[in-house]
Coordinates of C-alpha atoms in Angstrom, one line a residue:
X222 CA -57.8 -31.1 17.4
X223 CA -59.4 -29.2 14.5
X224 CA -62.7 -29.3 16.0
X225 CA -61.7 -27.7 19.7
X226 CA -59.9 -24.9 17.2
X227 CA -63.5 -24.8 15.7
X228 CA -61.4 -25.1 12.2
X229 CA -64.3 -24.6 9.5
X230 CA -65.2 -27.7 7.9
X231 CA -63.5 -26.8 3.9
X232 CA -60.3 -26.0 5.9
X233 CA -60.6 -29.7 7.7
X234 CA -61.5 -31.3 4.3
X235 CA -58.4 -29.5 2.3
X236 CA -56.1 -30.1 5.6
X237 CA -56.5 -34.0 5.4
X238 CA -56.3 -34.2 1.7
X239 CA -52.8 -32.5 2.1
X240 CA -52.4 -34.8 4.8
X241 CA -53.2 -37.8 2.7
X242 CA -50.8 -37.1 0.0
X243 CA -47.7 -37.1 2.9
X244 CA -49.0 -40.1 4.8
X245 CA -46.1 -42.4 5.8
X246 CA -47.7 -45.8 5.8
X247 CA -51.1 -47.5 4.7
X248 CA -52.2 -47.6 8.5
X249 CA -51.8 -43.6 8.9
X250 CA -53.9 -43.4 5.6
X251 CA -56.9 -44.9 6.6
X252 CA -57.0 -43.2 9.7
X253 CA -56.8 -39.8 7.2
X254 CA -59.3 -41.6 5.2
X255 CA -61.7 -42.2 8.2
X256 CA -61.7 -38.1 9.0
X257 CA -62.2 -37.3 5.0
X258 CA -65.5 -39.9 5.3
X259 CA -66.5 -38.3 8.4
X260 CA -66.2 -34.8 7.2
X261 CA -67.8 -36.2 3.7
X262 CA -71.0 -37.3 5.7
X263 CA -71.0 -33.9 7.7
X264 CA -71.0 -32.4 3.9
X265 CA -74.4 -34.6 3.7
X266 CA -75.9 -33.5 6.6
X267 CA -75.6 -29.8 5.9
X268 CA -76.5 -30.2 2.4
X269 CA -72.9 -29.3 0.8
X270 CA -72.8 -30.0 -2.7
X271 CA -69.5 -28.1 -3.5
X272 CA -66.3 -27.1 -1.9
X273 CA -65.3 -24.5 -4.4
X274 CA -65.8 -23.9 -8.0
X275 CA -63.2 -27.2 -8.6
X276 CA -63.8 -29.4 -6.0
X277 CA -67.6 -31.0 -5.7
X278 CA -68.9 -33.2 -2.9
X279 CA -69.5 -36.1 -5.2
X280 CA -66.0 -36.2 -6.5
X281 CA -64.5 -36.1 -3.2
X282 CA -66.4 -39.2 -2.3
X283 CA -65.1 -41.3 -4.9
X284 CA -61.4 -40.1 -4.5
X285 CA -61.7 -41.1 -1.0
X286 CA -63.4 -44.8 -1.7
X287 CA -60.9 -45.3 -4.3
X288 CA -58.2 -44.2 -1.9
X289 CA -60.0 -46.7 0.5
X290 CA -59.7 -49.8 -2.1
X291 CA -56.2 -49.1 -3.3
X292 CA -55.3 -48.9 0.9
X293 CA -56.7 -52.0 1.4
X294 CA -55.5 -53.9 -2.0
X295 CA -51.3 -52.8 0.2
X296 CA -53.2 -54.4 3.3
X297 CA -54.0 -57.9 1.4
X298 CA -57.6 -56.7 2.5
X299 CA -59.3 -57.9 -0.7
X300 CA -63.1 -57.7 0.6
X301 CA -62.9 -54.6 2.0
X302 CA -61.0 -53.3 -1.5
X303 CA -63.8 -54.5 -3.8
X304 CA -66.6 -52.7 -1.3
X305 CA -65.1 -49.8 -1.6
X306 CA -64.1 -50.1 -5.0
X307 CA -68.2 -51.0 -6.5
X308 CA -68.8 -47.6 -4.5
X309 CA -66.1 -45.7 -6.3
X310 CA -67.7 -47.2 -9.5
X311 CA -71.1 -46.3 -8.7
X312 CA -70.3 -43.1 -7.8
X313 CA -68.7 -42.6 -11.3
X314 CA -71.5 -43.5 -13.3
X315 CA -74.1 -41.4 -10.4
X316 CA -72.6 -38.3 -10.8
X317 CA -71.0 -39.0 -14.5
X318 CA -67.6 -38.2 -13.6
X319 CA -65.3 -38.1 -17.1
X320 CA -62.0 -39.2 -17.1
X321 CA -61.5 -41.7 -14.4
X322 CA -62.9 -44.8 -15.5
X323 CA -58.4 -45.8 -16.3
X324 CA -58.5 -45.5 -12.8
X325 CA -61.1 -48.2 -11.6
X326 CA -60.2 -50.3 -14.6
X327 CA -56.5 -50.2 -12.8
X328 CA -57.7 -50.9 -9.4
X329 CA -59.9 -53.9 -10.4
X330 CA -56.3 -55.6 -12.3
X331 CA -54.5 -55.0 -9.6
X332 CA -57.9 -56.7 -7.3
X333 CA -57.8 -59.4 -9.8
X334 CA -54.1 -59.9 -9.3
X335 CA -54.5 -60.0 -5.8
X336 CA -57.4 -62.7 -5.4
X337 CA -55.3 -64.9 -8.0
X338 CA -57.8 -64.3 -11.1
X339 CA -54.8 -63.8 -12.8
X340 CA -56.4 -63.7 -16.6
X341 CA -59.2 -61.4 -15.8
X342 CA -56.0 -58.8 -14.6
X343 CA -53.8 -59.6 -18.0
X344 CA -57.1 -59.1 -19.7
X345 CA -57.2 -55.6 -18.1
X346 CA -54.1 -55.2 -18.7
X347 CA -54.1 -55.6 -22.1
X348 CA -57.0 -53.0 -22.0
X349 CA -55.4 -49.9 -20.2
X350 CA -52.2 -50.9 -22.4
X351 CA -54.0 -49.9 -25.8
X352 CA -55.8 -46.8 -24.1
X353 CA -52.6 -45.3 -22.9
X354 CA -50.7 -46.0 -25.9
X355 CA -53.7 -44.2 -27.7
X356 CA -53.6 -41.4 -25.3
X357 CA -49.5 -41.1 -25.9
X358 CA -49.1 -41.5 -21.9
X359 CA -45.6 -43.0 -22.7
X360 CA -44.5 -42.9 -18.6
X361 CA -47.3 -44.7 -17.5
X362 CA -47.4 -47.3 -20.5
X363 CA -43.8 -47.9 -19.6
X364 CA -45.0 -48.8 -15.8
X365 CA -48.0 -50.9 -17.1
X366 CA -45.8 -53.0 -19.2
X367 CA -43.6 -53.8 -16.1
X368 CA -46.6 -54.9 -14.1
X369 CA -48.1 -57.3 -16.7
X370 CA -44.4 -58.6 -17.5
X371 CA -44.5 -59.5 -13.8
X372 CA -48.2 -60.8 -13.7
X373 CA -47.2 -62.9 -16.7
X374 CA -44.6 -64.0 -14.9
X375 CA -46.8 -65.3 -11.8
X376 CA -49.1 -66.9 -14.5
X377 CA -46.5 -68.5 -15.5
X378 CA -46.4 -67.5 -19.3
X379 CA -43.1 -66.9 -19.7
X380 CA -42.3 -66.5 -23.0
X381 CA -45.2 -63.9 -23.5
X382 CA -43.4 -62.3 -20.4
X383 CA -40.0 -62.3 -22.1
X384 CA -41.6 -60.5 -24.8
X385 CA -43.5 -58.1 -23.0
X386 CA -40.1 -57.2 -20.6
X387 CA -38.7 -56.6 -24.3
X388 CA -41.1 -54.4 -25.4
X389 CA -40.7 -52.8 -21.9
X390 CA -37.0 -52.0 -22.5
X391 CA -37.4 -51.1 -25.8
X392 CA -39.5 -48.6 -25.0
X393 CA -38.0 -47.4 -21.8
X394 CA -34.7 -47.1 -23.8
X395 CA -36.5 -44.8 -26.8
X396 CA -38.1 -42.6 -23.5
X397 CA -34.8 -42.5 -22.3
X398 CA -32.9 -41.4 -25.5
X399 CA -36.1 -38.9 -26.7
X400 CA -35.1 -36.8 -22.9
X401 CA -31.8 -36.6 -23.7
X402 CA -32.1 -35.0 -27.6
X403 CA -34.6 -33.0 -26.2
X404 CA -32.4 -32.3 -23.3
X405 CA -29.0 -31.5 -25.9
X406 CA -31.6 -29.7 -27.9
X407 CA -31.9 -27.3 -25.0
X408 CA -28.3 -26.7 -24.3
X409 CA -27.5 -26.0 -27.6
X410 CA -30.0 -23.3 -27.8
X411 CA -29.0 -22.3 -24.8
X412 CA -25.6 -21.5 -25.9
X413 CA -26.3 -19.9 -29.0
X414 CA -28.2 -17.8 -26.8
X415 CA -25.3 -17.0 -24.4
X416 CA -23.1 -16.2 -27.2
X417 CA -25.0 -14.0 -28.9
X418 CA -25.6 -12.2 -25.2
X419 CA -22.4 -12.2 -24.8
X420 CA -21.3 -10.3 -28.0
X421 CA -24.4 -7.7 -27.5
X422 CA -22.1 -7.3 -23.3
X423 CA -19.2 -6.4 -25.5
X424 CA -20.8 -3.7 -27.4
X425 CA -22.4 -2.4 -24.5
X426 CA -19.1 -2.4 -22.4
X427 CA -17.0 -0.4 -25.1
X428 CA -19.8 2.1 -25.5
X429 CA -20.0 2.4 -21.5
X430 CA -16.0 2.4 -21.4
X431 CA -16.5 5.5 -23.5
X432 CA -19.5 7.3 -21.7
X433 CA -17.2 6.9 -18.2
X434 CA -14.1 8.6 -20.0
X435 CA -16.2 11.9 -20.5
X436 CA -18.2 11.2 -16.9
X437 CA -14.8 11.0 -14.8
X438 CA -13.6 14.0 -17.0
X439 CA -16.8 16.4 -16.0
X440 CA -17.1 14.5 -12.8
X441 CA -13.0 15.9 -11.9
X442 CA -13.8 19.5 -12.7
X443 CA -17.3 19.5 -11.0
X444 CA -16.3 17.8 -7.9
X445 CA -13.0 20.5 -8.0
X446 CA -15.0 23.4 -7.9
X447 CA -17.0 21.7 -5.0
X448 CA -14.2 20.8 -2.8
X449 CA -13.2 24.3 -2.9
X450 CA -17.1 25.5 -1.9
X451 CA -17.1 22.6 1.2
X452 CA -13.6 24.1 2.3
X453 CA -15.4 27.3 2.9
X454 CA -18.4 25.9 4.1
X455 CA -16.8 23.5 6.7
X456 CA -14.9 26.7 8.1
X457 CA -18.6 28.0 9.0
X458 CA -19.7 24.5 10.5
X459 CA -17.0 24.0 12.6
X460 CA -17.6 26.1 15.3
X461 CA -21.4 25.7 14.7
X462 CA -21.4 21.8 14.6
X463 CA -19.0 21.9 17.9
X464 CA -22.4 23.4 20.0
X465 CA -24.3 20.6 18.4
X466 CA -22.3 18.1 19.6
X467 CA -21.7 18.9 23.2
X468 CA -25.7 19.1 23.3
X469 CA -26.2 15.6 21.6
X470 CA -23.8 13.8 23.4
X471 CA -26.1 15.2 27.4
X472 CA -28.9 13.9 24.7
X473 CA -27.2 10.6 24.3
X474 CA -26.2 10.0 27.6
X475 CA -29.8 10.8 29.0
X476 CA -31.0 8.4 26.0
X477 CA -28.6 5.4 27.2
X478 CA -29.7 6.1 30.8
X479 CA -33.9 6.0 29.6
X480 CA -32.7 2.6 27.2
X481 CA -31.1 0.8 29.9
X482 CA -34.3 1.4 32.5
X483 CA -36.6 0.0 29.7
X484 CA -34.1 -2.9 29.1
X485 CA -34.6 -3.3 32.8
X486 CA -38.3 -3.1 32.7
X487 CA -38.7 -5.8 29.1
X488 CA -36.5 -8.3 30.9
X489 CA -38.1 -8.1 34.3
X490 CA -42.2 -8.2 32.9
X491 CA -41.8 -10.6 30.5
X492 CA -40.0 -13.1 31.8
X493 CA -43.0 -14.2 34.3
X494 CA -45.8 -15.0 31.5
X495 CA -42.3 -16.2 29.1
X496 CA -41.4 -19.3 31.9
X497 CA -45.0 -20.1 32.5
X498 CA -45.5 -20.8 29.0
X499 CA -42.1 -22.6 28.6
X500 CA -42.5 -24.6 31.6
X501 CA -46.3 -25.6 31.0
X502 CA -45.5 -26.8 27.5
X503 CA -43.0 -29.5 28.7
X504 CA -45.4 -30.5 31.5
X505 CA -47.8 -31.0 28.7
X506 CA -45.8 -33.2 26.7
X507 CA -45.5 -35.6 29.3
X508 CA -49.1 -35.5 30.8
X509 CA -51.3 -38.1 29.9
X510 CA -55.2 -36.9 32.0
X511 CA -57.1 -35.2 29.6
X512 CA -58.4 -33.2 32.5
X513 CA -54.8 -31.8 33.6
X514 CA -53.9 -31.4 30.0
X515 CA -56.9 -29.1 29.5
X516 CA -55.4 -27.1 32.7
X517 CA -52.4 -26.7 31.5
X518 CA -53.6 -25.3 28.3
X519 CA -56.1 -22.8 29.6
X520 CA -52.5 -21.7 32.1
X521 CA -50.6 -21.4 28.7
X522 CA -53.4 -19.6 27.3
X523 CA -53.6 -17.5 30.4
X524 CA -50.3 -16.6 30.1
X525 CA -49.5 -16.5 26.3
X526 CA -52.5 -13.2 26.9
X527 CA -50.5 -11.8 30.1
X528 CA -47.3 -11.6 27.4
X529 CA -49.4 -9.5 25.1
X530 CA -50.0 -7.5 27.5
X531 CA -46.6 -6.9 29.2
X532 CA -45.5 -6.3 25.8
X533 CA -47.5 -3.1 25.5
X534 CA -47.0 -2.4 29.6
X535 CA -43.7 -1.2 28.6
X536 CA -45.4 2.0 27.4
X537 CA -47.5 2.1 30.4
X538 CA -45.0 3.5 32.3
X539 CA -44.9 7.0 30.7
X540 CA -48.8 6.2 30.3
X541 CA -49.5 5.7 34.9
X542 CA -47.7 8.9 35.0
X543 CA -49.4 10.9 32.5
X544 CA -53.2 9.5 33.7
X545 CA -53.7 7.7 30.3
X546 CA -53.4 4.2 31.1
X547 CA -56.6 2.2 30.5
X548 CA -58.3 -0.4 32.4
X549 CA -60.6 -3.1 31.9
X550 CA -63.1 -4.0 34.9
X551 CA -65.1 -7.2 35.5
X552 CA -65.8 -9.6 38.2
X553 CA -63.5 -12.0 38.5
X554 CA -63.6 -14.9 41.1
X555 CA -60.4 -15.1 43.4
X556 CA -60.2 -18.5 44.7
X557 CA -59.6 -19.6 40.7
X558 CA -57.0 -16.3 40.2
X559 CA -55.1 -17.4 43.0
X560 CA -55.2 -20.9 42.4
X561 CA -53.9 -20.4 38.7
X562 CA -51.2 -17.9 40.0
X563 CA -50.0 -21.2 42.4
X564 CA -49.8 -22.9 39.4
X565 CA -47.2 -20.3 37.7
X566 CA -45.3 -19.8 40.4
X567 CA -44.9 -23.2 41.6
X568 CA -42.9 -24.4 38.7
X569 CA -40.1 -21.6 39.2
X570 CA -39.5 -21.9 43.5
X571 CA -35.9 -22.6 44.2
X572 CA -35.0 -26.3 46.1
X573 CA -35.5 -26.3 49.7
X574 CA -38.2 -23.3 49.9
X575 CA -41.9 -24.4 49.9
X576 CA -44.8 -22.1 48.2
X577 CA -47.6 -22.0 50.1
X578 CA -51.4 -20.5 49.1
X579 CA -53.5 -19.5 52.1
X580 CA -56.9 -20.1 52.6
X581 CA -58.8 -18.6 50.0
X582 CA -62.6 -17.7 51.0
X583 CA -65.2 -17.5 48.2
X584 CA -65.0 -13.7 46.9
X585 CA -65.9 -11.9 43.6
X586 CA -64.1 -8.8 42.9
X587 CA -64.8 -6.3 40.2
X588 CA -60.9 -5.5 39.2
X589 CA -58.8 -5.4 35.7
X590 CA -57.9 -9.5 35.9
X591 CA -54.8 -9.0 33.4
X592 CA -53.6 -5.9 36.1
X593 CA -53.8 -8.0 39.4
X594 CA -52.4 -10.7 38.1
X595 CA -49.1 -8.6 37.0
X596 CA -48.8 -6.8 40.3
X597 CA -49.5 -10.2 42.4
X598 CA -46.9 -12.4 40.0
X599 CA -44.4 -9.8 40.5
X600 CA -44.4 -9.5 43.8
X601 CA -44.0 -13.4 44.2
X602 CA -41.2 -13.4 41.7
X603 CA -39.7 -11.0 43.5
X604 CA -40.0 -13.4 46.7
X605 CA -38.7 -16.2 44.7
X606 CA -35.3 -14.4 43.5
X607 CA -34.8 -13.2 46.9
X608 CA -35.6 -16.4 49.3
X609 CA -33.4 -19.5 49.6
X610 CA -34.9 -21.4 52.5
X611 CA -37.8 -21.2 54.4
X612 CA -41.1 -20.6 52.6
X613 CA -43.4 -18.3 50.7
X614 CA -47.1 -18.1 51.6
X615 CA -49.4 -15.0 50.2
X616 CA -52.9 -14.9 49.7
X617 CA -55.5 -12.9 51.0
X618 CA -57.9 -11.2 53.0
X619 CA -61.6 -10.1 52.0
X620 CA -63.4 -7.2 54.1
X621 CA -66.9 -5.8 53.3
X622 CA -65.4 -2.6 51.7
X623 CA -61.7 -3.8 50.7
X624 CA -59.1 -6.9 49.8
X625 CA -56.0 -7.0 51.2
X626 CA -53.8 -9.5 49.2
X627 CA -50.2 -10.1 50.9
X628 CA -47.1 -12.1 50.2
X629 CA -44.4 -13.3 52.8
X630 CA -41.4 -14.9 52.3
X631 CA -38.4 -15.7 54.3
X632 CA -35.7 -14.0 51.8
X633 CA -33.2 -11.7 52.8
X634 CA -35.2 -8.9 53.7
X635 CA -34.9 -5.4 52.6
X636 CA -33.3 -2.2 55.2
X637 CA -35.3 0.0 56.5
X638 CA -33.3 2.8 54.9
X639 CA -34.3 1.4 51.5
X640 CA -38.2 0.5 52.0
X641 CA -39.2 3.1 50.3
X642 CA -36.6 3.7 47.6
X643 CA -37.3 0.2 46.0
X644 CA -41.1 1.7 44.7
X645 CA -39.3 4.6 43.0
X646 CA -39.1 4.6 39.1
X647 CA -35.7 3.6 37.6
X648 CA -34.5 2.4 40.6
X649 CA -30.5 1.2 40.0
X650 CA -30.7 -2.7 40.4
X651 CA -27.9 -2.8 42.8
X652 CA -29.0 -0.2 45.4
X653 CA -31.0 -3.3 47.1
X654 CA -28.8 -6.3 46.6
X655 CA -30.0 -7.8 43.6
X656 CA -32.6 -5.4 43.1
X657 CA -36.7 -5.5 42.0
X658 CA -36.1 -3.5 39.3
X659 CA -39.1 -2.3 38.2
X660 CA -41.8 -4.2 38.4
X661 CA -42.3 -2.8 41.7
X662 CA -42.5 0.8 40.4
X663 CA -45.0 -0.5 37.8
X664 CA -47.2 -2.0 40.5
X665 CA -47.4 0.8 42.7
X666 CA -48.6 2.8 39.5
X667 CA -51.1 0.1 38.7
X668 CA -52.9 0.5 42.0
X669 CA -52.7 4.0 42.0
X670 CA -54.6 3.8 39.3
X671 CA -56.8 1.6 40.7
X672 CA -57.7 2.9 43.8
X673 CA -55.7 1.1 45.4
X674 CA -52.2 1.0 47.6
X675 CA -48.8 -1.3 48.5
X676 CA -46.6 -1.2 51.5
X677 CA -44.0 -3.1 52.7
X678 CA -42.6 -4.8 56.4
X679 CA -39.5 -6.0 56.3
X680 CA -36.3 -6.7 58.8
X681 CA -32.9 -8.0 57.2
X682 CA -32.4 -12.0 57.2
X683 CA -35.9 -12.4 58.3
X684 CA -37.9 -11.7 55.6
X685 CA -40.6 -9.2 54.0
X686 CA -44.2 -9.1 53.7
X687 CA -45.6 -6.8 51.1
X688 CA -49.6 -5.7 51.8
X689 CA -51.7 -4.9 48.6
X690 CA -54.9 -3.3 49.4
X691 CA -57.6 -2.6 46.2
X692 CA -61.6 -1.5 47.2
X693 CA -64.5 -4.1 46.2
X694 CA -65.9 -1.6 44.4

């Protein structure tokens, strides 16, 4: 997945080592230790000597064949562990790499252990035992102790294993006991500290108590003498502020009128490019073809860039009207557009009405892809809110000079009476039944701005077919 995102190959390498840290199970690990490896080879082949100023090629390599033998050593895969643990150890002494050779020494008891060489691993043992006692790495002495206790035990020398579980307890008890002095040490500080702060809050609060008594006194006579000021002030207001409020509340009603059309508008653009993406995703989930997965991502894609879009359409409106609007031309091939519209549009057709895509002849048009697609998607969405039975068919038309695109359905049809009404801006929702709110508006700007035009042929419980006709050049 990281290299269709053309993730750069650091980001891969720090990725899986986070991943490697988390990894549920020794399986999942070496299949995070196979990508490291191949990343680590790819290091090779461009010359890459160093991630960063911390983290060097060479380094990596022998964390991830050390992570490979201590893998393998869970698995009972003893071959494979000591392969990849020579190669940890050659690596060490290659690139002289300090303070890791407690590491391999670990490994190769636990190898030992494992193949049933069980003196050679008490021997190593023994080894790591005086060189963390030397360091003062109390925790992991503690833990050593309890695997050579237990190796003992499998060796069968019990009595030296009773007396290295002793020496285990002992020890774990003094860790114990040394965390919680250190721990009572702390809380006794700790309240010695709170009392002392709490003696400095009592000072503090009786001078404050004092400073308020002379605040609330000046505050009293100041806010006296400004009570009487407001009295007169708010005489002079009154009839003043009366004006202003007659004139903002015609503001406010003009402002809940302009908020509830763009409410309209937001709910009605984006919810076309919203569902595609929705619906899409579970279809992905489930599909297993590479190929058809690949479509449906490049639809998502499509449509997660139409949402962007719509977003800022929303100011397009004031923008069609005031000849501001951009557009971005290209050739685009219309067999493909249509085809990917289908695809939409399919997943949202109500039961018992059938979607149907006409013939679509091979044609390139030069048009704003992002633009077409809008107008086109509403106009089918549109069709689908409005058609129960029957079918919906559009496609379209190509002439040397001209496309006509068209869509048909078999809804409910719109009266003559209102054919006209339903481009208009801000159009009430329930002057047509349920209304096209305005994405129609919005289209008829579009192609206005591109050259181009919409009309509509309807007749009540038959159905309507709405003609969309943009030039070729």
């Amino acid at each position: 997945g990281m290299e269709k995102k053309d993730v750069p190959l650091v980001k891969r390498i720090n990725i899986i080592r986070q991943l490697l840290n988390k990894a549920p199970g020794q399986e999942k690990k070496l299949e995070y230790l196979g990508l490291l490896k191949k990343y680590l080879d790819q290091c090779d082949r461009d010359g890459i000597v160093k991630l960063d100023d911390e983290n060097r090629v060479s380094t990596l390599k022998y964390t991830m064949n050390r992570g490979f033998a201590m893998t393998y050593l869970h698995l009972g895969k003893n071959d494979l562990a000591l392969r990849y643990l020579k190669q940890a150890e050659a690596l060490l002494k290659e690139y002289n790499i300090a303070n890791r050779q407690l590491e391999i020494k670990t490994i190769y008891a636990v190898y030992y252990w494992n193949i049933g060489e069980l003196d050679k691993s008490i021997a190593l043992y023994d080894e790591l035992l005086q060189c963390y006692e030397h360091l003062d790495r109390t925790s992991t002495y503690i833990n050593l102790l309890n695997s050579k206790g237990n190796l003992l035990v499998e060796a069968r020398r019990f009595q030296e294993a009773a007396e290295v579980f002793r020496l285990y307890a002992i020890k774990k008890d003094s860790l114990s006991t040394a965390n919680y002095y250190r721990e009572l040490a702390n809380m006794r500080t700790r309240h010695n500290i709170d009392k002392l702060e709490l003696a400095n809050r009592k000072l503090e609060v009786e001078a404050l108590r004092d400073r308020t008594r002379m605040f609330y006194l000046w505050t009293g006579v100041i806010a006296l003498v400004f009570v009487c000021c407001l009295l007169f002030f708010l005489v002079y207001l009154h009839r003043r502020h009366s004006m202003q409020l007659r004139k903002a509340k015609e503001k406010a009603e003009e402002s809940d009128r302009l908020k509830s059309a763009f409410l309209a508008n937001m709910n009605h653009e984006i919810r076309t490019p919203l569902n595609a993406i929705v619906g899409f995703s579970q279809v992905l989930i489930d599909e297993e073809d590479q190929e058809a997965r690949r479509q449906f991502a490049d639809i998502i894609q499509s449509n997660n860039d139409l949402l962007q879009r719509l977003i800022s359409d929303v100011l397009d409106i004031s923008k069609i009207e005031s000849n501001t609007i951009s557009l971005h031309y290209a050739e685009y091939d219309l067999p493909v557009l249509m085809s990917e519209i289908y695809n939409v549009i399919l997943l949202r057709m109500n039961e018992g009405v059938e979607l149907q895509l006409a013939d679509c002849p091979p044609c390139m048009l030069y048009i704003d892809r992002n633009r077409l697609t809008q107008v086109l998607t509403n106009l089918l969405t549109n069709a689908v809110k409005h058609t129960k039975a029957g079918f919906i068919r559009f496609g379209y038309e190509a002439a040397e000079s001209e496309v006509c695109f068209f869509v048909q359905d078999t809804g409910e049809g719109i009266p003559e009476e209102q054919q006209e009404q339903i481009f208009s801006r801000f159009v009430q929702l329930d002057d047509w039944n349920k209304g096209v709110g305005l994405g129609l508006a919005i289209c008829k700007g579009l192609l206005e701005k591109m050259n181009g035009s919409i009309r509509v042929t309807s007749k009540v419980g038959e159905g309507s077919v709405f003609y969309v006709k943009l030039p070729r050049v």
